[in-house]
PDB file of C-alpha atoms in Angstrom:
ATOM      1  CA  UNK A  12     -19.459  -3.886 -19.636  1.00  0.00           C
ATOM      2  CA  UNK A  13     -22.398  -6.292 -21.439  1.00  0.00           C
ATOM      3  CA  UNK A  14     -19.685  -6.526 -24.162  1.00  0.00           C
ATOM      4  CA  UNK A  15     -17.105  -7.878 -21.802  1.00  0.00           C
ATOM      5  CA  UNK A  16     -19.708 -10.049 -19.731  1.00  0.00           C
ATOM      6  CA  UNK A  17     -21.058 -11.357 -23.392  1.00  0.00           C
ATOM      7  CA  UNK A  18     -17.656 -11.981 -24.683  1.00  0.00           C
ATOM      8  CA  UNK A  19     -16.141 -13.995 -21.349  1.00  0.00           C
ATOM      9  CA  UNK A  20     -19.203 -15.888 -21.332  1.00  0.00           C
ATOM     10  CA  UNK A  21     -18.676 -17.082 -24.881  1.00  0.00           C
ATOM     11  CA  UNK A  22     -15.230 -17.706 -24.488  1.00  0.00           C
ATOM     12  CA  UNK A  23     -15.935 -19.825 -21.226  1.00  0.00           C
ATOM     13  CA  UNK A  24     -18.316 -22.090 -22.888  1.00  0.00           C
ATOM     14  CA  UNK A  25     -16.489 -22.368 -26.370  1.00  0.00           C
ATOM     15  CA  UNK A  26     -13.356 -23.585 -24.448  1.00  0.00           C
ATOM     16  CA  UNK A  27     -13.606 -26.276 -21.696  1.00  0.00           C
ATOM     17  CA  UNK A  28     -13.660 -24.098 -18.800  1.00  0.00           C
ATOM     18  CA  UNK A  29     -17.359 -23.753 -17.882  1.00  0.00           C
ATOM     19  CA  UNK A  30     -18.247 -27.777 -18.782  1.00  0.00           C
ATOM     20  CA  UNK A  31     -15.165 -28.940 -16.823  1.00  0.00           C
ATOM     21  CA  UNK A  32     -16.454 -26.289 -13.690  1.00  0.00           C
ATOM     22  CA  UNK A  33     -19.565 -27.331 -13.798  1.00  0.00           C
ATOM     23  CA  UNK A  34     -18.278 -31.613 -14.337  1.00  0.00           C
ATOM     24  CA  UNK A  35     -16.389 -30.954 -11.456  1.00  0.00           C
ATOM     25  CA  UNK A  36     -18.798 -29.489  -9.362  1.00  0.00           C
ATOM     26  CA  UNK A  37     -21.732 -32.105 -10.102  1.00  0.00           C
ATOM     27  CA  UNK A  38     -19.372 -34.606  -9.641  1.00  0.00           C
ATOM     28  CA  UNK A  39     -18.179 -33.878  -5.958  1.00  0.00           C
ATOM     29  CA  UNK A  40     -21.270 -32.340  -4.941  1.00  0.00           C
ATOM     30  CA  UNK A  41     -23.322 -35.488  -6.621  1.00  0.00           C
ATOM     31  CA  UNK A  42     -20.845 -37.863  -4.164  1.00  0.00           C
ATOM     32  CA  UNK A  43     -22.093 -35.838  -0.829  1.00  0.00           C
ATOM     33  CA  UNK A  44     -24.964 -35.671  -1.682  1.00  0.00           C
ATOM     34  CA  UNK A  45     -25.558 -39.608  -2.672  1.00  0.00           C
ATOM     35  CA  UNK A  46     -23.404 -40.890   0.562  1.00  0.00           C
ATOM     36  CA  UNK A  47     -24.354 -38.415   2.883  1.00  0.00           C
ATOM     37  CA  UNK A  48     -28.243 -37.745   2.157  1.00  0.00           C
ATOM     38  CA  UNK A  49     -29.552 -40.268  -0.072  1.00  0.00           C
ATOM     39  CA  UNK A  50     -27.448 -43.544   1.784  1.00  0.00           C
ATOM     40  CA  UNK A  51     -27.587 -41.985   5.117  1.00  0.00           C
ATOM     41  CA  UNK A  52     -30.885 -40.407   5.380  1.00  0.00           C
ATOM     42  CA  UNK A  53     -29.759 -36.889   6.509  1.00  0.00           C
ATOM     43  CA  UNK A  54     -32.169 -34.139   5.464  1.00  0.00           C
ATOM     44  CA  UNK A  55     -30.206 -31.360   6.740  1.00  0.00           C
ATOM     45  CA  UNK A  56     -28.445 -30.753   3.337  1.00  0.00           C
ATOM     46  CA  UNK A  57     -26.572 -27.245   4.517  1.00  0.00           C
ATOM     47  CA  UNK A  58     -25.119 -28.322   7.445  1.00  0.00           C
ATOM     48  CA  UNK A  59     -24.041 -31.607   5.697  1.00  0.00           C
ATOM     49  CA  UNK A  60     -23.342 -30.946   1.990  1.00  0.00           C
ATOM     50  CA  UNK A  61     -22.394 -26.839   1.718  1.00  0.00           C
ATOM     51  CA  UNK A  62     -20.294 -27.351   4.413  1.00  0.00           C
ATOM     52  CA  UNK A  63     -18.026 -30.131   3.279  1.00  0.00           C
ATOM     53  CA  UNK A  64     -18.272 -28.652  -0.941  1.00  0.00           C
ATOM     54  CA  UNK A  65     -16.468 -25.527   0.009  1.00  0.00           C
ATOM     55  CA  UNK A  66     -13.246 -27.550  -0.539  1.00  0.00           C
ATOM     56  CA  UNK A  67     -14.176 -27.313  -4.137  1.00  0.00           C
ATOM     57  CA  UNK A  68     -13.458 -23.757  -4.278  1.00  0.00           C
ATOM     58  CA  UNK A  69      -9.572 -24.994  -4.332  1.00  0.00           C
ATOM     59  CA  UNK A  70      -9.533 -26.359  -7.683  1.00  0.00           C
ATOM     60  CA  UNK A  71     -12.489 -24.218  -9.389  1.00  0.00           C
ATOM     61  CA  UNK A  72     -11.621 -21.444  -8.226  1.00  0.00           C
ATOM     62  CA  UNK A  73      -7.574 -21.232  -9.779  1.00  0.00           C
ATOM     63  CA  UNK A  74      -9.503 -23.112 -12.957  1.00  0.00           C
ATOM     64  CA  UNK A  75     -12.353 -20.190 -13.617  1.00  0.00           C
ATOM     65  CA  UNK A  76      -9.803 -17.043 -12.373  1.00  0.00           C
ATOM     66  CA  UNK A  77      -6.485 -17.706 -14.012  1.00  0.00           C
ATOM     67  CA  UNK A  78      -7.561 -16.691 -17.461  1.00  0.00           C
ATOM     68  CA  UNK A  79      -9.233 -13.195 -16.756  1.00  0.00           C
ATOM     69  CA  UNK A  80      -6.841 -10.861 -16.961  1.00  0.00           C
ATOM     70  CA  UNK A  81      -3.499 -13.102 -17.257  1.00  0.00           C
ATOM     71  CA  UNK A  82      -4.940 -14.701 -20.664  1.00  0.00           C
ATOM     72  CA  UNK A  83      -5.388 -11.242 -22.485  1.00  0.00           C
ATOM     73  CA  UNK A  84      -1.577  -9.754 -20.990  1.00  0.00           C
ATOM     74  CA  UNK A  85       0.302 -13.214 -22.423  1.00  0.00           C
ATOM     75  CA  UNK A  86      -1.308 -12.785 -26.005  1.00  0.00           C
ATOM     76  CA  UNK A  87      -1.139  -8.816 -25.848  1.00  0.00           C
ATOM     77  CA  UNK A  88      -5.186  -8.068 -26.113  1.00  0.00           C
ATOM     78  CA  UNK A  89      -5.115  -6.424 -23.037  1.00  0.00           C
ATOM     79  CA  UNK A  90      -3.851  -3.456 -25.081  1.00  0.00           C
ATOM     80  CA  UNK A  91      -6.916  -3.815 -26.761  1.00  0.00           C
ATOM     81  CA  UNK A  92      -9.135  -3.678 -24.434  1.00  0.00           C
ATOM     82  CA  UNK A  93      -7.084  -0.553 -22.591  1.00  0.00           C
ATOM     83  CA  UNK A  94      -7.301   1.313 -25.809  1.00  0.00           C
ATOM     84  CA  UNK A  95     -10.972   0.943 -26.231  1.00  0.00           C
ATOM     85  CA  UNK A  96     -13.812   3.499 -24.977  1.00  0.00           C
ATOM     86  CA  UNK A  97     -14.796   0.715 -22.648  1.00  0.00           C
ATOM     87  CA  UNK A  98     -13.430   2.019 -19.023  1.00  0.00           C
ATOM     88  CA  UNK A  99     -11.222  -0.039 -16.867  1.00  0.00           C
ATOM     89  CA  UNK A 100     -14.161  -0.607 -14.160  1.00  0.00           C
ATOM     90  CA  UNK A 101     -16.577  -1.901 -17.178  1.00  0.00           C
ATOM     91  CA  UNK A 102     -14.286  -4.573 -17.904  1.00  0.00           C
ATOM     92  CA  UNK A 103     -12.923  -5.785 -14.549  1.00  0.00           C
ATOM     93  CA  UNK A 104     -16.650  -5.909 -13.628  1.00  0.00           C
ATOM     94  CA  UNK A 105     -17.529  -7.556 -16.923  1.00  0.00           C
ATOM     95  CA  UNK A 106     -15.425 -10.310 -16.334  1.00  0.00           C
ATOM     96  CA  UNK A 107     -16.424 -10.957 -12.574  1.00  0.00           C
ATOM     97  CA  UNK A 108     -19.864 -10.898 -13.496  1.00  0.00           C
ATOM     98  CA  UNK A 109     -19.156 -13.809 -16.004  1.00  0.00           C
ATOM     99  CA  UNK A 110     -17.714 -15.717 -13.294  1.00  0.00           C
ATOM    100  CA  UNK A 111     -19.939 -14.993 -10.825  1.00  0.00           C
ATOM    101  CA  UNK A 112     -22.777 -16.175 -13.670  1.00  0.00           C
ATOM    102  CA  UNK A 113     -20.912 -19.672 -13.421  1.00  0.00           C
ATOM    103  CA  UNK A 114     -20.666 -19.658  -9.601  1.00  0.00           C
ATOM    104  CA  UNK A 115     -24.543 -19.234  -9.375  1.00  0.00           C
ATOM    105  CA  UNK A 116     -25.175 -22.446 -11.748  1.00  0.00           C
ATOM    106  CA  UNK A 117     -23.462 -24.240  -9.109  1.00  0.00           C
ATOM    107  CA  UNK A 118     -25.805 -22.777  -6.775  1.00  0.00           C
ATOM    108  CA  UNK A 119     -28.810 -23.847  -8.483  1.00  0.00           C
ATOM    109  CA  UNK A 120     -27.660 -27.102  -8.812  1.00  0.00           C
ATOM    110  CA  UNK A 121     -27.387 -27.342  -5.185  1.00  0.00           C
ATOM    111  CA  UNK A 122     -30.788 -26.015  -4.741  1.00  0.00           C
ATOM    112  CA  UNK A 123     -31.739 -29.052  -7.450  1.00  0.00           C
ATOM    113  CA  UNK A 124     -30.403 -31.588  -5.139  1.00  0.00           C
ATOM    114  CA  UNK A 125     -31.971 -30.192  -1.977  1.00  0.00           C
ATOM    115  CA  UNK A 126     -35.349 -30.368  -4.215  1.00  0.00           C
ATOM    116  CA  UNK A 127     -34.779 -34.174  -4.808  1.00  0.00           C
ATOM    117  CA  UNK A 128     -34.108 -35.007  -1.289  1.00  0.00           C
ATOM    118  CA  UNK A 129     -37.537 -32.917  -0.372  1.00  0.00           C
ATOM    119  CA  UNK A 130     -38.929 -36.107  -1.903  1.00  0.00           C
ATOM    120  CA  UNK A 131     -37.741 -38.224   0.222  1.00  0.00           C
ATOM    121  CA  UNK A 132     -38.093 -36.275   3.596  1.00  0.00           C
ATOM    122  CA  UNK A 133     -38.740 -33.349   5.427  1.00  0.00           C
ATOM    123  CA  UNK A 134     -35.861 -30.218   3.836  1.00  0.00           C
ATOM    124  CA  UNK A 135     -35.685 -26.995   5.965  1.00  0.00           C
ATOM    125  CA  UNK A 136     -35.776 -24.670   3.342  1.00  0.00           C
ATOM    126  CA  UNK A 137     -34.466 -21.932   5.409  1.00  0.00           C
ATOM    127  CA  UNK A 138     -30.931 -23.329   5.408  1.00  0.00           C
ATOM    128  CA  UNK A 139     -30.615 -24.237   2.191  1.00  0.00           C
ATOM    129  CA  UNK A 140     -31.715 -20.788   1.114  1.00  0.00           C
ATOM    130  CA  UNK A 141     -29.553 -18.913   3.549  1.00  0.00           C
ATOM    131  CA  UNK A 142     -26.605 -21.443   3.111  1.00  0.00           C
ATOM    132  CA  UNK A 143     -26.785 -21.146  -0.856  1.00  0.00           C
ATOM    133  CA  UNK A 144     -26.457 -17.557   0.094  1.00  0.00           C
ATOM    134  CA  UNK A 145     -23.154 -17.979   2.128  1.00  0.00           C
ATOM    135  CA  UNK A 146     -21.747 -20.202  -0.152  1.00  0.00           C
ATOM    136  CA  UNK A 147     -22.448 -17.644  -3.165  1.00  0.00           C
ATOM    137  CA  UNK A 148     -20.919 -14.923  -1.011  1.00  0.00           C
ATOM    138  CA  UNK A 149     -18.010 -16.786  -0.502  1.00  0.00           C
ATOM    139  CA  UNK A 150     -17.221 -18.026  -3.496  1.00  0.00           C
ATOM    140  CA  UNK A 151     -17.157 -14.865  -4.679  1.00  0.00           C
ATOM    141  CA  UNK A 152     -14.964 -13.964  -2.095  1.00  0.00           C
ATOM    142  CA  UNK A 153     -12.858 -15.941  -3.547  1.00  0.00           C
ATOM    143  CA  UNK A 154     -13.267 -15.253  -7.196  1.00  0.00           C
ATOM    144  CA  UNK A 155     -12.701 -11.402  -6.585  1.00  0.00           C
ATOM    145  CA  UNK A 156      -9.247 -12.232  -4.837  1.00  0.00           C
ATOM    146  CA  UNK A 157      -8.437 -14.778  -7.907  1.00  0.00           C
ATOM    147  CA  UNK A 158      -9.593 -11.593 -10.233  1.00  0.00           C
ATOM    148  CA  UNK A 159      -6.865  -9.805  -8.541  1.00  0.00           C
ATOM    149  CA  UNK A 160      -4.112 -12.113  -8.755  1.00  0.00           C
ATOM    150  CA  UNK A 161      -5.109 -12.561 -12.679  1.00  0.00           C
ATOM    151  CA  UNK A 162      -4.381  -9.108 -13.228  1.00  0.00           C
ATOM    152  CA  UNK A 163      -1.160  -9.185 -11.167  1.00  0.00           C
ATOM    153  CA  UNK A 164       0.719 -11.785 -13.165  1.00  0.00           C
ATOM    154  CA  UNK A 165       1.267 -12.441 -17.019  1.00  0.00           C
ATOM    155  CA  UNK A 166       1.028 -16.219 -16.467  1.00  0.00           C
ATOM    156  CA  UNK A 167      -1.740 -17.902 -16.370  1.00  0.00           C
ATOM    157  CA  UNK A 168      -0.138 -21.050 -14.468  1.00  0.00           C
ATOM    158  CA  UNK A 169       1.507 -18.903 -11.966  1.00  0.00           C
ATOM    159  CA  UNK A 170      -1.951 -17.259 -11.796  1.00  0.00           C
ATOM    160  CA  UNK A 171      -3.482 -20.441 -10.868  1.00  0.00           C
ATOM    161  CA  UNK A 172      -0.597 -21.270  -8.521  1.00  0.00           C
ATOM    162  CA  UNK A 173      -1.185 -18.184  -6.164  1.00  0.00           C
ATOM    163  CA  UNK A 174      -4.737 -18.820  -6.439  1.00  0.00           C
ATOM    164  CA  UNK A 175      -4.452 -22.117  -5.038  1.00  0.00           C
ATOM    165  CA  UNK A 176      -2.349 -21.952  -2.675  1.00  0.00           C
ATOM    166  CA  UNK A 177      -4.425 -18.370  -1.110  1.00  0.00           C
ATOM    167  CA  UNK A 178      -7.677 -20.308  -1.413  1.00  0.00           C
ATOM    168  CA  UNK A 179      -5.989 -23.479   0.684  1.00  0.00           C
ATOM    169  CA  UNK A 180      -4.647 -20.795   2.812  1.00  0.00           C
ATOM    170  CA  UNK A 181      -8.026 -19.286   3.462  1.00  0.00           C
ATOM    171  CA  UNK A 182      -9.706 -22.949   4.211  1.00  0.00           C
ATOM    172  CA  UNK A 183      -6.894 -23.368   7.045  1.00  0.00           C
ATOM    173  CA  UNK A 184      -7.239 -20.230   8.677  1.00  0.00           C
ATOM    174  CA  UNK A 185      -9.844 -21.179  11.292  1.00  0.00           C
ATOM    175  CA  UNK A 186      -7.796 -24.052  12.046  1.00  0.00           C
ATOM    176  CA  UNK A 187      -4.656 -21.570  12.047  1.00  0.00           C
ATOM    177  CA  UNK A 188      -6.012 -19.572  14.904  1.00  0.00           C
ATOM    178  CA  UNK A 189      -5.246 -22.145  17.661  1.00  0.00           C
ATOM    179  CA  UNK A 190      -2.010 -22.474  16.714  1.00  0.00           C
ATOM    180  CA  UNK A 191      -0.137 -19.401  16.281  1.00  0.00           C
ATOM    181  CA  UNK A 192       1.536 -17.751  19.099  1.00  0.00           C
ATOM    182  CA  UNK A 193      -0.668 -15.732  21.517  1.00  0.00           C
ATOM    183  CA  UNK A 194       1.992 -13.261  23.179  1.00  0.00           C
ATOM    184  CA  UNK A 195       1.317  -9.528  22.112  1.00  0.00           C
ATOM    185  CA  UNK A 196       5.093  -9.194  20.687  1.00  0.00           C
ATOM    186  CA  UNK A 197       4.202 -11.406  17.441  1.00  0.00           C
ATOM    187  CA  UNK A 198       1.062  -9.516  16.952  1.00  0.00           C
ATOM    188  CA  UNK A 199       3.002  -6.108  17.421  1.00  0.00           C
ATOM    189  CA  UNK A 200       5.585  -7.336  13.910  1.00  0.00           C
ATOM    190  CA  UNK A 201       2.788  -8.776  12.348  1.00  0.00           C
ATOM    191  CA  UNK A 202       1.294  -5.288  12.389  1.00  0.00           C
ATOM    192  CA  UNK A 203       4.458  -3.695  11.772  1.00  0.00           C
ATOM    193  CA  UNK A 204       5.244  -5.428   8.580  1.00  0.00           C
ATOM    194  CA  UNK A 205       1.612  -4.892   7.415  1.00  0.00           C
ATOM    195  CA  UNK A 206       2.641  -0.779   8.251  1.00  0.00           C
ATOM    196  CA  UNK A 207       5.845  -1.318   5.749  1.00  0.00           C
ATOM    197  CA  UNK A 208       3.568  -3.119   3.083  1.00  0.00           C
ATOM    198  CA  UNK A 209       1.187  -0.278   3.178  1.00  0.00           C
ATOM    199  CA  UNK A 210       4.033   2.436   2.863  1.00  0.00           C
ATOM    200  CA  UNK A 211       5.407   0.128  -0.006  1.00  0.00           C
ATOM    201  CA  UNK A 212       1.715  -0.155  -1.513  1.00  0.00           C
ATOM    202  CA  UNK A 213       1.341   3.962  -1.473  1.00  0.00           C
ATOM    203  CA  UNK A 214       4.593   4.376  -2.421  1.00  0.00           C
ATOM    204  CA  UNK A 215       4.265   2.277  -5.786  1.00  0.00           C
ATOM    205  CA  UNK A 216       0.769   3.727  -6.031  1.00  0.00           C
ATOM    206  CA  UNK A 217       2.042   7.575  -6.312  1.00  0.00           C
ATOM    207  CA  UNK A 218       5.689   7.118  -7.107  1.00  0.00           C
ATOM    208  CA  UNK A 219       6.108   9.454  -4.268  1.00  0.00           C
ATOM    209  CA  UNK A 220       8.564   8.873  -1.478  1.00  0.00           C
ATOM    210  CA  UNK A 221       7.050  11.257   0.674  1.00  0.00           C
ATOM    211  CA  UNK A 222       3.220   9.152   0.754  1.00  0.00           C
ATOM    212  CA  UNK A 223       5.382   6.337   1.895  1.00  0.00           C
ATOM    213  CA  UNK A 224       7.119   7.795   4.629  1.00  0.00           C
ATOM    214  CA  UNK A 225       3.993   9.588   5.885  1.00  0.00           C
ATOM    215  CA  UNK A 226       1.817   5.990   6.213  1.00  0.00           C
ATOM    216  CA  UNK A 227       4.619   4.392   7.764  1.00  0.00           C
ATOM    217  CA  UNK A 228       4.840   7.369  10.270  1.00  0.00           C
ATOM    218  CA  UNK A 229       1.180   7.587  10.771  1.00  0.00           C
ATOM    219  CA  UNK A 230       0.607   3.853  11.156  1.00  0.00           C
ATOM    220  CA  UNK A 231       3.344   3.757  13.472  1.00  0.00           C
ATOM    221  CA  UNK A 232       1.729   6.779  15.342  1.00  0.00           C
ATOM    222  CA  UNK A 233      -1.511   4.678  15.608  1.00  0.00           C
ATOM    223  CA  UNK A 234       0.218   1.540  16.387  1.00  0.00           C
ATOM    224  CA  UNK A 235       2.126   3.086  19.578  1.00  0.00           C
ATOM    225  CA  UNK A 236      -1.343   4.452  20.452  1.00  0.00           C
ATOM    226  CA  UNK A 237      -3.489   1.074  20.834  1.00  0.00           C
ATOM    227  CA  UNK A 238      -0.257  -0.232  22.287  1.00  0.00           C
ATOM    228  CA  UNK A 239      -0.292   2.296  25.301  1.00  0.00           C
ATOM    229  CA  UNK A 240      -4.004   2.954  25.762  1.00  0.00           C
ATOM    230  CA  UNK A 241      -5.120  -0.844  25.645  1.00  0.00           C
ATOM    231  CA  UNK A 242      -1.929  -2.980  25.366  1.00  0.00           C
ATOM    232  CA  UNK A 243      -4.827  -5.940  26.270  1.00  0.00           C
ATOM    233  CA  UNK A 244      -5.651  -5.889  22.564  1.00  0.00           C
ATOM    234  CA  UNK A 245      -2.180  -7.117  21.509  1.00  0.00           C
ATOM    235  CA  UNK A 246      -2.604 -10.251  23.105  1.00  0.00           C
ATOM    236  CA  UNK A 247      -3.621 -13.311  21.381  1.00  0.00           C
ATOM    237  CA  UNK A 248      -3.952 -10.675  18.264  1.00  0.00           C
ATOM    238  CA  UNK A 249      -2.985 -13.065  16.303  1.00  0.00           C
ATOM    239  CA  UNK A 250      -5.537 -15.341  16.585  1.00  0.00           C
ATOM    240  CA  UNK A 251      -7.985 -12.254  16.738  1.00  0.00           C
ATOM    241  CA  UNK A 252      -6.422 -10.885  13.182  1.00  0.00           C
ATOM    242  CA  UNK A 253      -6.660 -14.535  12.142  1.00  0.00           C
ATOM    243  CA  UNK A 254     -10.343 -14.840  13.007  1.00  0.00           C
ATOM    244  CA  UNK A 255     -11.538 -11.304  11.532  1.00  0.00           C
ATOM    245  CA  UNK A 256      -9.943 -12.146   8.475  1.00  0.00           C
ATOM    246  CA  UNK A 257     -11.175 -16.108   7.918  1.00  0.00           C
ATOM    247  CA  UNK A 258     -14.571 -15.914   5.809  1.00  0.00           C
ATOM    248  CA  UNK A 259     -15.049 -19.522   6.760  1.00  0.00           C
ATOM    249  CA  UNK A 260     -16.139 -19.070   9.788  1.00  0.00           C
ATOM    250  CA  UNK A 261     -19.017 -16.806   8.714  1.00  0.00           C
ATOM    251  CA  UNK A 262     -20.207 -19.261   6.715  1.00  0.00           C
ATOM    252  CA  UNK A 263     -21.083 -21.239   9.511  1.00  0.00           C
ATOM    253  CA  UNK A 264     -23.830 -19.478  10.511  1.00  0.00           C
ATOM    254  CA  UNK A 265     -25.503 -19.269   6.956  1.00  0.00           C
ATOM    255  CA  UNK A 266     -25.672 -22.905   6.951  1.00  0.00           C
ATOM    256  CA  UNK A 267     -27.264 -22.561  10.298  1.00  0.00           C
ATOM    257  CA  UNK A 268     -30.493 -21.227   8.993  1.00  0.00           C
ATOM    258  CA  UNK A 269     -28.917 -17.274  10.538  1.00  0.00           C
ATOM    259  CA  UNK A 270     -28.999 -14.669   8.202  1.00  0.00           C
ATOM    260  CA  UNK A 271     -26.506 -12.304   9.726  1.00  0.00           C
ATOM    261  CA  UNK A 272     -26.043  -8.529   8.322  1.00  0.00           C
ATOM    262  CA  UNK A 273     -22.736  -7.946   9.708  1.00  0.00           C
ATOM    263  CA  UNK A 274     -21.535 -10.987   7.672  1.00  0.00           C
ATOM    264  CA  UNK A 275     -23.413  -9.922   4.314  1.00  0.00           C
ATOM    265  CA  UNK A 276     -21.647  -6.662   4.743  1.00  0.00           C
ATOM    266  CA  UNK A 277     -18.137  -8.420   5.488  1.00  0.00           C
ATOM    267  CA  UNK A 278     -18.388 -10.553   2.667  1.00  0.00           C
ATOM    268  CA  UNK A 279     -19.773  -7.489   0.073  1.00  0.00           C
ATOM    269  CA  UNK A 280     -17.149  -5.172   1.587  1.00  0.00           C
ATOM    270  CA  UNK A 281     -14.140  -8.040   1.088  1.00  0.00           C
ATOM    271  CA  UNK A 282     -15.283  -8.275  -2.496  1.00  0.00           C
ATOM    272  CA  UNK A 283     -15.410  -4.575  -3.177  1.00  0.00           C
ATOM    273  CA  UNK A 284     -11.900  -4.345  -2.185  1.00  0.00           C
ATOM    274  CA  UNK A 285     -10.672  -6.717  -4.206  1.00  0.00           C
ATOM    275  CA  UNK A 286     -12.508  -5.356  -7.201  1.00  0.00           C
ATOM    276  CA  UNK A 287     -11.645  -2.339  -6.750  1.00  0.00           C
ATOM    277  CA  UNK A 288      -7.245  -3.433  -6.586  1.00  0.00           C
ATOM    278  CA  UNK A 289      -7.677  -5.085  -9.572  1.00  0.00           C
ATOM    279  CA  UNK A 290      -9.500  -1.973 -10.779  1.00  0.00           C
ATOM    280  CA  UNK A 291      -6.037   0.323 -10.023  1.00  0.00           C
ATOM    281  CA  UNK A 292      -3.910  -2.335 -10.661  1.00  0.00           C
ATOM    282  CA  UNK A 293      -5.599  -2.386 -14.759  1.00  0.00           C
ATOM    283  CA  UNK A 294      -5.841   1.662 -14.629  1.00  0.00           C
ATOM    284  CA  UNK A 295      -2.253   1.973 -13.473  1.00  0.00           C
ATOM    285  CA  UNK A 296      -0.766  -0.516 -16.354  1.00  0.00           C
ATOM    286  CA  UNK A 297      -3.196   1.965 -18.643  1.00  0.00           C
ATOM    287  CA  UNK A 298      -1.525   4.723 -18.164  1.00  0.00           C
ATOM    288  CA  UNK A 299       1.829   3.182 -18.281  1.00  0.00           C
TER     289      UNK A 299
END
């Protein structure tokens, strides 16, 4: 795994990656934090600079992820790597690590700014501390589901295109919620499909026809059950699926100053299982 963290690293600062990340990120974060605390005279840099630099995530995110896994299938070193005594969770884990190395740069640059503006006034250190903690864990939220999507597709464009476009999805979600339909039928065939998409998932997983049919029966089974012991739940499910699933509206409370366990868990748990589909996703094209 050091190998693999070593040899990302290198290759992230010997191409244009890393400076263009961290360009970009200085860049928008340096406008906030000019207009909004040094013009304006806020102090509360959490609530008024993490909060409004997540939208970075939408371009660095695509930039840093789209060469992990997709770079090494185009030019055929993934065969390489599969072949050597390094195991598949060493190198998916090498590879986040490196990115997650980048992604806490940008934190300490944010904790460099909130140090400048403690010149100036008074800088509740709480928030910044707790918020450069939510914005780490989300980040990497984000990075473990670009991981994935890297070692899904051959293409490092396409890659970068589903990356994008899941990120921007995840920003809207909150905003989502209010809009989708609240009546318990949608929520029942949003559940359904997710039912057939496991089945599919198992089914591609053990080549076995049977593990497919029995998930769709037993999510079924469990589906009927909620429905006729507390039918209540279906409605506005939706918007309740929608809500568990944004990780933007966690971060809220980090840059609050609240330093919430459940969320820390959420967010640690949401990365796991993200590293841990990319993890099958490698082993499975291993032993193909």
């Amino acid at each position: 795994m050091r190998a693999i963290y070593i040899k990302e690293m290198k290759s992230y600062f010997h191409s244009l990656s890393a400076y263009l990340f961290l360009a970009l990120f200085l860049a928008i974060s340096g406008v906030y934090f000019s207009v909004i605390c040094m013009s304006y005279g806020y102090t509360d840099y959490a609530a008024n600079i993490y909060s409004n630099i997540t939208i970075i995530f939408i371009i660095i995110v695509p930039i840093l992820t789209m060469r992990l896994m997709a770079e090494e299938r185009k030019q055929k070193t993934d065969q390489l790597l599969l072949t050597s005594p390094v195991r598949v969770t060493g190198i998916i884990l090498g590879k986040y690590l490196a990115v997650l190395t980048l992604l806490l740069g940008a934190v300490v640059i944010t904790f460099l700014q909130a140090a400048v503006l403690s010149m100036y006034g008074d800088v509740n250190w709480l928030t910044v501390l707790t918020g450069g903690l939510g914005y780490f864990l989300v980040g990497a939220s984000l990075l473990a589901i670009g991981l994935f999507i890297s070692s899904i597709t051959e293409s490092q464009m396409i890659a970068a295109g589903i990356s994008f476009g899941v990120v921007l999805l995840c920003m809207l979600l909150p905003n989502l919620s209010d809009i989708v339909p609240g009546r318990a039928r949608y929520t029942y065939i949003v559940c359904g499909i997710v039912i057939v998409l496991l089945a599919w998932f198992f089914y591609e997983e053990t080549k076995s026809w049977k593990a497919g049919v029995i998930t769709m029966v037993l999510g079924a089974a469990v589906l009927g059950l909620f429905a006729w012991r507390t039918p209540e739940l279906f409605d506005n499910g939706l918007s309740k699926i929608i809500d568990w699933f944004s990780i933007m509206d966690r971060f809220n409370d980090f840059c609050s100053g609240i330093l919430n366990a459940s969320s820390i868990i959420y967010y640690l748990s949401f990365i796991a299982v993200f590293i841990f589909l990319s993890i099958q996703t490698i082993e499975k094209r291993r032993w193909n």
